[in-house]
Coordinates of C-alpha atoms and ligand atoms in Angstrom, one line a residue:
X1 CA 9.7 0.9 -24.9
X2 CA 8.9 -0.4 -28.3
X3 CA 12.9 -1.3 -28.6
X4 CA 12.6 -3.6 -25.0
X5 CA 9.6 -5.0 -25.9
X6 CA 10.4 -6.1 -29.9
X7 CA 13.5 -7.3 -27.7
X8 CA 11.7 -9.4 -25.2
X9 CA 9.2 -10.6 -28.3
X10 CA 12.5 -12.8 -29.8
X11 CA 14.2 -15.4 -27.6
X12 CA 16.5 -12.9 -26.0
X13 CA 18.8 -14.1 -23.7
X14 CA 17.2 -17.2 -23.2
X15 CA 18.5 -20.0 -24.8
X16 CA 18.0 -23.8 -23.8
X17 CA 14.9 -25.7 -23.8
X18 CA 15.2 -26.7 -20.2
X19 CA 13.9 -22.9 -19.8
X20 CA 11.4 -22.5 -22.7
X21 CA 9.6 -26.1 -22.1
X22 CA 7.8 -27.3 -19.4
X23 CA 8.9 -30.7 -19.0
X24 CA 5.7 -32.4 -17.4
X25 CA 4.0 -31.6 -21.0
X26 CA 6.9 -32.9 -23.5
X27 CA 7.4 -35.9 -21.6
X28 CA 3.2 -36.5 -21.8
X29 CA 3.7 -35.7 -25.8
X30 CA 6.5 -38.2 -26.3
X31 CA 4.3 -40.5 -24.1
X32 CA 1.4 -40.2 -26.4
X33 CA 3.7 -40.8 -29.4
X34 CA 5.3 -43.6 -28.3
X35 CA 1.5 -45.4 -27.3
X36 CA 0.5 -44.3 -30.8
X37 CA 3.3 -45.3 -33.0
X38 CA 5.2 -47.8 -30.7
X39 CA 8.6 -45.9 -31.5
X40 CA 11.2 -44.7 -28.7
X41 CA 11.8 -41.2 -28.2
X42 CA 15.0 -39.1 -26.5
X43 CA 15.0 -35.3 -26.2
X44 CA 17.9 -33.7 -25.5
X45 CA 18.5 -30.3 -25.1
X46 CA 21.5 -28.2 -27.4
X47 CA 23.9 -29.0 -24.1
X48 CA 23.0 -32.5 -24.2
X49 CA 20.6 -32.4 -21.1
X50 CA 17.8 -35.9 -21.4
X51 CA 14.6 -33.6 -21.2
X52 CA 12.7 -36.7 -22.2
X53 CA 13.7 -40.5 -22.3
X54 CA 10.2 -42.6 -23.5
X55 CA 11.8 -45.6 -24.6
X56 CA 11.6 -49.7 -24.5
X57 CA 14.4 -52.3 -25.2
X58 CA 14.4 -53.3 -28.6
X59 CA 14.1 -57.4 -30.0
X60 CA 17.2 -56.9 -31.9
X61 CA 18.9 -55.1 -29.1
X62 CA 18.4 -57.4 -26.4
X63 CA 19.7 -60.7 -29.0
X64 CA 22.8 -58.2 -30.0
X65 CA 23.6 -57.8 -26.4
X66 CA 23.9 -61.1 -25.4
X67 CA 27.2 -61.0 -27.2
X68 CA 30.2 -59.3 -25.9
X69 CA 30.8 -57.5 -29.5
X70 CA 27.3 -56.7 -29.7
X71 CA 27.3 -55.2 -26.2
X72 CA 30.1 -52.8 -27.1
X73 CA 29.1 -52.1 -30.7
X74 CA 25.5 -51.0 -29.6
X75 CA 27.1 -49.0 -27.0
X76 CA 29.7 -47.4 -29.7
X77 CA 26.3 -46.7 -31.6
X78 CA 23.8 -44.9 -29.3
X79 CA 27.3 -43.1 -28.3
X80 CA 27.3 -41.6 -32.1
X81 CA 24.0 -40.8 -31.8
X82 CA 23.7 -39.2 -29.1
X83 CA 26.5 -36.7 -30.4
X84 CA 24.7 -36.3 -33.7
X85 CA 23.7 -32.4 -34.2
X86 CA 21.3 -32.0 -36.8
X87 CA 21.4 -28.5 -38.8
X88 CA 17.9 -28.0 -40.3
X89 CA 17.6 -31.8 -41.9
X90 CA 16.8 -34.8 -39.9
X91 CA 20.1 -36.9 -39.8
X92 CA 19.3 -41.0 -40.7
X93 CA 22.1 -42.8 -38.2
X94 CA 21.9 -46.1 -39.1
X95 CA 22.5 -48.9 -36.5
X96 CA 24.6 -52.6 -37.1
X97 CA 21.4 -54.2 -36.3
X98 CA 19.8 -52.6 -39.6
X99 CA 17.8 -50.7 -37.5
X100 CA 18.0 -46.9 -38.0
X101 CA 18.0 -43.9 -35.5
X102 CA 16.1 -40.8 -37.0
X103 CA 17.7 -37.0 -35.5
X104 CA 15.8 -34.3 -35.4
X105 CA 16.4 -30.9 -35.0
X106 CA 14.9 -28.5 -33.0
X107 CA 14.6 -25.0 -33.8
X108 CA 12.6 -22.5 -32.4
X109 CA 12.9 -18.7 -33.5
X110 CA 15.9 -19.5 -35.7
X111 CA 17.7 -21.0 -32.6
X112 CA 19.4 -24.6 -31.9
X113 CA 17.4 -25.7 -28.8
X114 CA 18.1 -29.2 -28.9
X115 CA 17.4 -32.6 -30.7
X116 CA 15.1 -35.4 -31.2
X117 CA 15.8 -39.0 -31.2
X118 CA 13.5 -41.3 -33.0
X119 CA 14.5 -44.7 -33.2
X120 CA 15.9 -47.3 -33.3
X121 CA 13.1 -48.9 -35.5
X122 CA 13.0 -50.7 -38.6
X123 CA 12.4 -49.9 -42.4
X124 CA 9.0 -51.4 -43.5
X125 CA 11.4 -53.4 -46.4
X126 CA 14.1 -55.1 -44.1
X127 CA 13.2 -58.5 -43.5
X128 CA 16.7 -60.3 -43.8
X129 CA 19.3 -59.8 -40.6
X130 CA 22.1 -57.8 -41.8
X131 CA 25.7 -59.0 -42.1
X132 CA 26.6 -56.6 -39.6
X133 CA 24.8 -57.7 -37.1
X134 CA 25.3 -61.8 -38.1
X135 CA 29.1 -60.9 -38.3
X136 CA 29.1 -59.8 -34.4
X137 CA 29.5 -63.2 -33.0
X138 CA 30.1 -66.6 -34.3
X139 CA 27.0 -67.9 -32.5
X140 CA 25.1 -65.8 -33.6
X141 CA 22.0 -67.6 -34.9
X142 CA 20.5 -66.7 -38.2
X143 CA 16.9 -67.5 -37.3
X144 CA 16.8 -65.9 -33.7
X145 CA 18.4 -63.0 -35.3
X146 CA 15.6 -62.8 -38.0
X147 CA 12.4 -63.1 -35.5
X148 CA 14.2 -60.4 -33.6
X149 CA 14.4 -58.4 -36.7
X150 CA 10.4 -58.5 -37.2
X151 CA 9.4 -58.2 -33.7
X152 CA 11.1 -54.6 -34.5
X153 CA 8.9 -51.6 -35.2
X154 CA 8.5 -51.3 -39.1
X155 CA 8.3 -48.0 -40.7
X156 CA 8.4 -46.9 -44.2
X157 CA 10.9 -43.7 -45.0
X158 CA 7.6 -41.6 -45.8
X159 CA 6.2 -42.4 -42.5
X160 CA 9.3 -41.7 -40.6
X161 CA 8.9 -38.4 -42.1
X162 CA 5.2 -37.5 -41.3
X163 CA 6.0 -38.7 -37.4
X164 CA 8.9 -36.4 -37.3
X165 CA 6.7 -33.5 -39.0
X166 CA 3.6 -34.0 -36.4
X167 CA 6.0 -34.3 -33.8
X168 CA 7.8 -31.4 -34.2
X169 CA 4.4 -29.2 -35.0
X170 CA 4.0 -30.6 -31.2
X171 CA 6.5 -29.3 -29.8
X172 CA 6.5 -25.6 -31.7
X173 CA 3.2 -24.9 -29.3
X174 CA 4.9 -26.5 -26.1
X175 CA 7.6 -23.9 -27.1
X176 CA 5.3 -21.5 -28.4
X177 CA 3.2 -21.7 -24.6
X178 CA 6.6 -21.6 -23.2
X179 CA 8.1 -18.7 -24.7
X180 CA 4.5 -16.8 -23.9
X181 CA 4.4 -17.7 -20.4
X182 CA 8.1 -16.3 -20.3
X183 CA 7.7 -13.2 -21.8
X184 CA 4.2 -13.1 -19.4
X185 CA 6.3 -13.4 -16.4
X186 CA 9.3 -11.0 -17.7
X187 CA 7.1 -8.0 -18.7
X188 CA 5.2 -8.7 -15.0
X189 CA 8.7 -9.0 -13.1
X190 CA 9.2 -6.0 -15.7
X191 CA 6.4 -3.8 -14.1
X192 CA 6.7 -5.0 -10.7
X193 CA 10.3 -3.3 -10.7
X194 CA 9.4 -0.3 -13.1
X195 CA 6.5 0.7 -10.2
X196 CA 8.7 -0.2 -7.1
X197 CA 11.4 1.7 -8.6
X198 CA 8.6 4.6 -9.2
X199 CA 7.8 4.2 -5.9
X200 CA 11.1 4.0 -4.1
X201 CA 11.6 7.5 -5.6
X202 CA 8.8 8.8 -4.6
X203 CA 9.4 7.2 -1.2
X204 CA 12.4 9.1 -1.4
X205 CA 10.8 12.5 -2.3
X206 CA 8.4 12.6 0.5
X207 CA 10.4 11.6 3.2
X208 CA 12.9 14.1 1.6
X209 CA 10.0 16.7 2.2
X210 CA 8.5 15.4 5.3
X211 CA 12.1 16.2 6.6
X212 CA 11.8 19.7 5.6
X213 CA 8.4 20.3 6.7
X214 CA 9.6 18.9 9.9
X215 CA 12.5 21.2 10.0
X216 CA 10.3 24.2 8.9
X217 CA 7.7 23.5 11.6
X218 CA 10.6 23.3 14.3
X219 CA 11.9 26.6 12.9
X220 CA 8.4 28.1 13.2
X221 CA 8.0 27.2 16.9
X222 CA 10.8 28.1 17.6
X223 CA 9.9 31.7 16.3
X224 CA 6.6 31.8 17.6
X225 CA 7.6 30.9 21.0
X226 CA 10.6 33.8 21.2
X227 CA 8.8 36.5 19.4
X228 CA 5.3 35.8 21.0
X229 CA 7.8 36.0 24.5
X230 CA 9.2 39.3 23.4
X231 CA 6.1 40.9 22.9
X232 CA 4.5 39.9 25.8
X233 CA 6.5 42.2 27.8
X234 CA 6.6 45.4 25.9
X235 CA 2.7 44.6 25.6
X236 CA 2.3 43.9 29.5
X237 CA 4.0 47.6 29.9
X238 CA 1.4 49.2 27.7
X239 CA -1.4 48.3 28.8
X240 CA 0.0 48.9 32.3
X241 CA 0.8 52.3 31.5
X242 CA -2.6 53.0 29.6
X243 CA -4.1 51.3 33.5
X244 CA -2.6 54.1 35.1
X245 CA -3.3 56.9 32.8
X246 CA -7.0 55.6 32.8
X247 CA -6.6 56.0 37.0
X248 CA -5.5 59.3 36.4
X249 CA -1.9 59.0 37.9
X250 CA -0.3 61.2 35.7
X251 CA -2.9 63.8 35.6
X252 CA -6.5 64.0 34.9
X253 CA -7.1 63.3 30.8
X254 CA -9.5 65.4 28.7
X255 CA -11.9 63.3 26.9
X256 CA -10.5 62.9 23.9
X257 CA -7.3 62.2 25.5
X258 CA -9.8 59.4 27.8
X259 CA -10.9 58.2 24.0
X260 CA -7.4 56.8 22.6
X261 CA -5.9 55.8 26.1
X262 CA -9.1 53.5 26.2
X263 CA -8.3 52.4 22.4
X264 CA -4.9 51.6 23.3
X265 CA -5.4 49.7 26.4
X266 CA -8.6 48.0 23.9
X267 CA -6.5 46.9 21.3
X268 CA -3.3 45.8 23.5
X269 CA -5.3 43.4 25.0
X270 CA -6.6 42.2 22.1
X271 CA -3.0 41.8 20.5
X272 CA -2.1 40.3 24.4
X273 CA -5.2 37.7 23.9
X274 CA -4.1 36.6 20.2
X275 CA -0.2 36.3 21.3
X276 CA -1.5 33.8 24.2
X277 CA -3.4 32.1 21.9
X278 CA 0.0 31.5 19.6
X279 CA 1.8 30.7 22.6
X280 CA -1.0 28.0 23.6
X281 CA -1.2 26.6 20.4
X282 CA 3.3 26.3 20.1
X283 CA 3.1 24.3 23.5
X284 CA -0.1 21.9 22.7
X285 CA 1.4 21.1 19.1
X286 CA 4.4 20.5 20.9
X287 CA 3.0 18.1 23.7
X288 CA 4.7 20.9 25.9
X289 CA 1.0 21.9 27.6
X290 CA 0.1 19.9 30.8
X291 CA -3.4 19.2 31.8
X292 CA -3.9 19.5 35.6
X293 CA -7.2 18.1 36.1
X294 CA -9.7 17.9 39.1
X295 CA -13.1 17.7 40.0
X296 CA -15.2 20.2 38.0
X297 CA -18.8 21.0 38.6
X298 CA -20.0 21.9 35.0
X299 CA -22.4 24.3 36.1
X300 CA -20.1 26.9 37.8
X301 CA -18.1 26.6 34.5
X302 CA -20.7 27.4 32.5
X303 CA -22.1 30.5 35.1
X304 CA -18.5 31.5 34.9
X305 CA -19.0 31.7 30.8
X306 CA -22.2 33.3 31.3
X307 CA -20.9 36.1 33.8
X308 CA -18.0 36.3 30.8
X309 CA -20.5 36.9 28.0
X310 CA -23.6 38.6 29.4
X311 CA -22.4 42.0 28.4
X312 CA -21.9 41.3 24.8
X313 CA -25.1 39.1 24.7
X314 CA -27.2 41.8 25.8
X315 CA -25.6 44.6 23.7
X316 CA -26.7 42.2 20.6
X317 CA -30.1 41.4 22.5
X318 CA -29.2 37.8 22.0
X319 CA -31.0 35.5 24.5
X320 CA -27.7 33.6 26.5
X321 CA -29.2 30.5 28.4
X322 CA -27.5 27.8 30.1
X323 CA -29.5 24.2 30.4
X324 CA -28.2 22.1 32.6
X325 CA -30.0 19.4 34.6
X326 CA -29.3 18.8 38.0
X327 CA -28.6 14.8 37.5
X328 CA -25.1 15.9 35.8
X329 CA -22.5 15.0 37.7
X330 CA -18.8 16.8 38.2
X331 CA -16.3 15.3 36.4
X332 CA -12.6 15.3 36.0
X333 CA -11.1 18.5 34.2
X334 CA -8.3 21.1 33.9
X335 CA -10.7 24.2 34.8
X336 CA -8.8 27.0 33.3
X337 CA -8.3 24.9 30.3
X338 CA -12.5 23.5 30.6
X339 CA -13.4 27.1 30.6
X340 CA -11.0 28.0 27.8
X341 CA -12.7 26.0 25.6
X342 CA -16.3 27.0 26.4
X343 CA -14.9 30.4 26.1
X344 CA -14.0 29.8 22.7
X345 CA -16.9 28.2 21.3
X346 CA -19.1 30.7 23.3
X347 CA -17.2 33.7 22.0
X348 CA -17.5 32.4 18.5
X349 CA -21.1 31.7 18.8
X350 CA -21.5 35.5 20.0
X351 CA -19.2 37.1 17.5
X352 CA -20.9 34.9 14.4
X353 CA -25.0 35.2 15.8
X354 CA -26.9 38.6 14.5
X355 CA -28.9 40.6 16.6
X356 CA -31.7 38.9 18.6
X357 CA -30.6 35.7 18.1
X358 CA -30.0 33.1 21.0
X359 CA -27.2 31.2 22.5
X360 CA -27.8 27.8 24.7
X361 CA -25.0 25.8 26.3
X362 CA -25.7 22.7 27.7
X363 CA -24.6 20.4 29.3
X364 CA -25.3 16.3 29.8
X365 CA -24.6 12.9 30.8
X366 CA -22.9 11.3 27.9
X367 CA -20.7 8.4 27.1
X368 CA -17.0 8.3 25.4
X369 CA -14.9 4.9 23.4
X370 CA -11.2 6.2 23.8
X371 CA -9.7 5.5 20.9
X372 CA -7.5 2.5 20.4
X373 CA -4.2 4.2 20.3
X374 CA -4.9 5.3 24.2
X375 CA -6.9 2.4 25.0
X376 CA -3.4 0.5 23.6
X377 CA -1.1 2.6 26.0
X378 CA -3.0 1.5 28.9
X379 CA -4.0 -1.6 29.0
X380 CA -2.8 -3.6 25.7
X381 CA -4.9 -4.7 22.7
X382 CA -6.7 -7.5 24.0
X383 CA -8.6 -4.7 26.5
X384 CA -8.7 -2.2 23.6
X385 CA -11.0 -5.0 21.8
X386 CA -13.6 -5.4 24.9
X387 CA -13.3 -1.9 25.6
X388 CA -16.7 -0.5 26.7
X389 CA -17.6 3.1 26.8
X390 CA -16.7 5.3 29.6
X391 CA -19.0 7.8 31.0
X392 CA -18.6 11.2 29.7
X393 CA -20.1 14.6 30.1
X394 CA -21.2 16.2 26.7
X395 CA -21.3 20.3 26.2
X396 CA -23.4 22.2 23.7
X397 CA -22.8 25.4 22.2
X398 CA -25.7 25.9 20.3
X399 CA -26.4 29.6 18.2
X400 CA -28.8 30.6 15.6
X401 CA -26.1 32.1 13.8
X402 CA -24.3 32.0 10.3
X403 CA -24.2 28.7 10.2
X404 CA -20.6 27.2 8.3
X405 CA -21.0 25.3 5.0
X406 CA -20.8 22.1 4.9
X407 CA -17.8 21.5 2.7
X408 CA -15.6 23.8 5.0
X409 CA -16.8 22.0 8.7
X410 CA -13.2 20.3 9.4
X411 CA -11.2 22.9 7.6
X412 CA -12.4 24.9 11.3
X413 CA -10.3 23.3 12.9
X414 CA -7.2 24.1 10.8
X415 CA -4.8 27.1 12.1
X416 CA -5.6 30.7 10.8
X417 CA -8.4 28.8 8.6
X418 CA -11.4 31.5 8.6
X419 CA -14.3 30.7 6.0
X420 CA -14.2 34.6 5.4
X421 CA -10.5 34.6 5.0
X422 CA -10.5 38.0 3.1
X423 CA -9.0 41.3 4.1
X424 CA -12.6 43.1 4.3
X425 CA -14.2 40.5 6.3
X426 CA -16.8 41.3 9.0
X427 CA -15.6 39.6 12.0
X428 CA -12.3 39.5 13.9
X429 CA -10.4 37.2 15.5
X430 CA -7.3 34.9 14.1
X431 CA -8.8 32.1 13.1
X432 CA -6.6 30.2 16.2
X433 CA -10.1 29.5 18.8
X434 CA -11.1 26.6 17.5
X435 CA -7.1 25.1 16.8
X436 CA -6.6 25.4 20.3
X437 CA -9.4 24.3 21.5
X438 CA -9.5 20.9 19.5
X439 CA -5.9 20.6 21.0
X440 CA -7.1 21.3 24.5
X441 CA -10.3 19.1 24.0
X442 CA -8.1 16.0 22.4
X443 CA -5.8 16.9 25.5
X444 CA -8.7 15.9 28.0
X445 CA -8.9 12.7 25.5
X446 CA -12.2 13.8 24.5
X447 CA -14.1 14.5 21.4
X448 CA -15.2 17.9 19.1
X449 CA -16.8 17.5 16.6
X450 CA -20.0 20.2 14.3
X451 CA -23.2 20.0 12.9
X452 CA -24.0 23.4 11.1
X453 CA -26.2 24.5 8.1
X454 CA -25.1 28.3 6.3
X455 CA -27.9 30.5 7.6
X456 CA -28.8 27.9 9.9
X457 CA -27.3 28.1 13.3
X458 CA -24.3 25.8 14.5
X459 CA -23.8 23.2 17.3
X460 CA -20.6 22.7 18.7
X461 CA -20.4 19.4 20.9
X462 CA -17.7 18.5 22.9
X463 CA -17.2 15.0 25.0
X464 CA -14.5 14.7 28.2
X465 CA -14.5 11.6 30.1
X466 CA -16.2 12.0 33.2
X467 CA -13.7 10.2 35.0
X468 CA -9.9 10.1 35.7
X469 CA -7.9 7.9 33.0
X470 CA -6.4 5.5 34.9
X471 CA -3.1 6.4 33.3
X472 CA -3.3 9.3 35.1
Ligands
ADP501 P1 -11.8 33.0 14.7 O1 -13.1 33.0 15.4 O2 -10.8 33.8 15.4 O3 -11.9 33.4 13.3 P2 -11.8 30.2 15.1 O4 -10.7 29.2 15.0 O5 -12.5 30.3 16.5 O6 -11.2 31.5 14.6 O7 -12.9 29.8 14.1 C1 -12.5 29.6 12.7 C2 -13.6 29.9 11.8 O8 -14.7 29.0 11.9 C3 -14.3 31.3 12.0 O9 -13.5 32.3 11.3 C4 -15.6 31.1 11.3 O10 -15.5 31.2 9.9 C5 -16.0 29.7 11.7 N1 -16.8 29.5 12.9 C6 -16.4 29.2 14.1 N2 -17.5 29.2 15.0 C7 -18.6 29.5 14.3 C8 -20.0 29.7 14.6 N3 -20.4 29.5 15.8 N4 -20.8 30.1 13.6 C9 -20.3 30.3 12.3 N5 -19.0 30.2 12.0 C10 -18.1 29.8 12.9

């Protein structure tokens, strides 16, 4: 870092003027000079490039090129020096005229950038024309040539000097505010590719992982859906054989004998209920469940839940009501998937309420927004934007249970996520409920969402248009 940057400090690679200097600025400076001191300036660049030209034609110039000689002469002159290359000293060219061209060097950062013209002007002591230029032409006239001469700008040597020094302090901060605003611009372009570089990786990485995941997640439903099939059948067979030894087919069974065929037939239908649920949740991650909906009258589903439930809710002495006002109207639903879901939440409110608590599932008139993405695959964006809210109907599952802390309310809805995940905790199940019913509810298009306090109680509420999409 400190090697590229002491690098990038120093000129580098660049290496003309026409890259360091900003021309609107040295052409203003020579501007300024020439209003202040009257005298013409060139600047070329080390390849010879005009970067600036502020310049006016000369008294002695114009009377020299009215002659032939003069006209090629002058031209032979500004030709030499305009080749001149000054080291680190200001060349003096002088002209036939007895004028005098001053050649400055520029350096910047021990580099050859380019030159300065000053000139051509007079020295403050030449008042006489020269033989050189009289000589150019027979008809050349002494006195014309002389009132030419002092119409010419007259500087002393010293003078010379101090323009050339303030000049060229000038031009050092257009260079210096040049190089700057280069190196700016580097070390920015410098960044901008050091992070798209970092980020191209890292594009790289997590597309390179997203793949796997992907692959992973195809392996694992893959899995689930063959080994969740194989043990359904074994299963179905046990708990059909433990059926029949219940009925006393083979024989009647003492009561111990009574006792385990009831725990087998207990806990296959528990292991039949959880490899459902797996097999649920494979096909609605997958897409692969359909919804066949028709008209539902919630309160039947909720007397179904109740009929479900009752047992359990009085062995815990837990009041089990169902509120439902007779204004709410059927709506549009799977039913086996509608009562799923109220199974679910119901079960859960159950299994996670202590003794003598209470349970009320309710239903009412409510109102949904679909969200944009299906509002877009129906009717466009334009009808997304003005989209008003369909009816709905909302369902309750309130309990005066547990309750679920507040930082672990959407990690519910995760897979396998249990807020008691450990091996010794007091409750069953597989932490799949409330997966698959989120799936099943976003399946209907509608809405789940919590409110719970720990040791509070918790609401579950769930929103399903009322109505049939019309995409359906
Ligand atoms: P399971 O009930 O099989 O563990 P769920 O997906 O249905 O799985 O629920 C996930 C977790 O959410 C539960 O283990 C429990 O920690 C919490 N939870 C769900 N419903 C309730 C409720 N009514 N009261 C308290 N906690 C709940």
């Amino acid at each position: 870092m400190t090697e590229s940057f002491s690098a990038d400090v120093h000129l580098g690679e660049i290496a003309n003027l026409e890259d360091l200097i900003d021309r609107e600025s040295l052409r203003e400076v020579c501007r300024s000079f020439f209003d202040l001191f009257g005298l013409s300036i060139r600047v070329f660049s080390a390849r010879g490039g005009l970067l600036a030209n502020v310049h006016e034609e000369r008294s002695v110039c114009r009377y020299a090129n009215v002659f032939a000689e003069g006209r090629t002469t002058c031209a032979a002159t500004v030709g030499e020096v305009q080749v001149i290359v000054p080291d680190t000293e200001t060349v003096v060219h002088p002209c036939f005229t007895g004028a005098l061209y001053h050649v400055l060097p520029i350096v910047y950062d021990d580099r050859q950038l380019g030159r300065i013209v000053l000139g051509p002007f007079v020295p403050a002591e030449l008042k006489e024309p020269p033989e050189s230029l009289l000589r150019i032409d027979p008809d050349v006239d002494h006195e014309r040539a002389r009132l030419a001469i002092r119409e010419m700008p007259r500087v002393r040597p010293e003078t010379a000097e101090r323009i050339a020094a303030h000049l060229r302090g000038v031009l050092d901060l257009i260079l210096f505010s040049g190089h700057r605003a280069h190196l700016t611009s580097a070390m920015h372009l410098a960044t901008v590719r050091e992070n798209y570089r970092d980020l191209a990786e890292k594009n790289a990485r997590l597309q390179e992982a997203y793949d796997k995941l992907k692959e992973l997640d195809r392996l694992k439903s893959n899995f689930l859906a063959t080994v969740s099939h194989e043990l359904r059948t074994p299963l179905t067979s046990i708990i059909g054989y433990s059926e029949m030894l219940q009925a006393g087919i083979a024989g009647e069974l003492s009561d111990e004998q009574g006792g385990f065929v009831d725990t087998i037939r207990g806990k296959g239908e528990l292991l039949l209920v959880l490899i459902s649920s797996l097999l649920d949740l494979n096909k609605l991650e997958r897409g692969q469940l359909t919804i066949e909906p028709e008209v539902v009258d919630p309160r039947a589903v909720l007397a179904e839940v109740q009929e479900t439930y009752l047992p359990e809710a009085e062995k815990k002495q837990i009041r089990f009501e169902i509120d439902c006002p007779t204004d709410v109207p059927e709506l549009h639903a799977d039913p086996v998937r509608l009562r799923q879901i109220l199974i679910n939440l119901a079960g859960n409110a159950i299994k996670f309420t202590p003794e003598r608590g209470s349970i009320t599932r309710r239903a009412t008139r409510g109102e949904i927004t679909l969200d944009q993405g299906e509002a877009d695959e129906q009717d466009g964006l334009g009808a997304a934007l003005m989209m008003a809210p369909e009816p709905a109907i909302e369902f309750r599952v309130t309990d005066t249970g547990i309750g679920i802390a507040s930082d672990q309310l959407q990690k519910i809805f995760d897979a396998f996520y249990q807020v008691d995940g450990s091996s010794t905790r007091e409750y069953g199940g597989a932490g799949l409920g409330l997966a698959i019913t989120k799936n099943l509810v976003e399946a209907h298009h509608g809405t789940i969402r919590v409110e719970s306090r720990e040791g509070g109680g918790t609401t579950f509420f769930v929103t399903l248009p009322q109505l049939p999409l019309e995409a359906e």
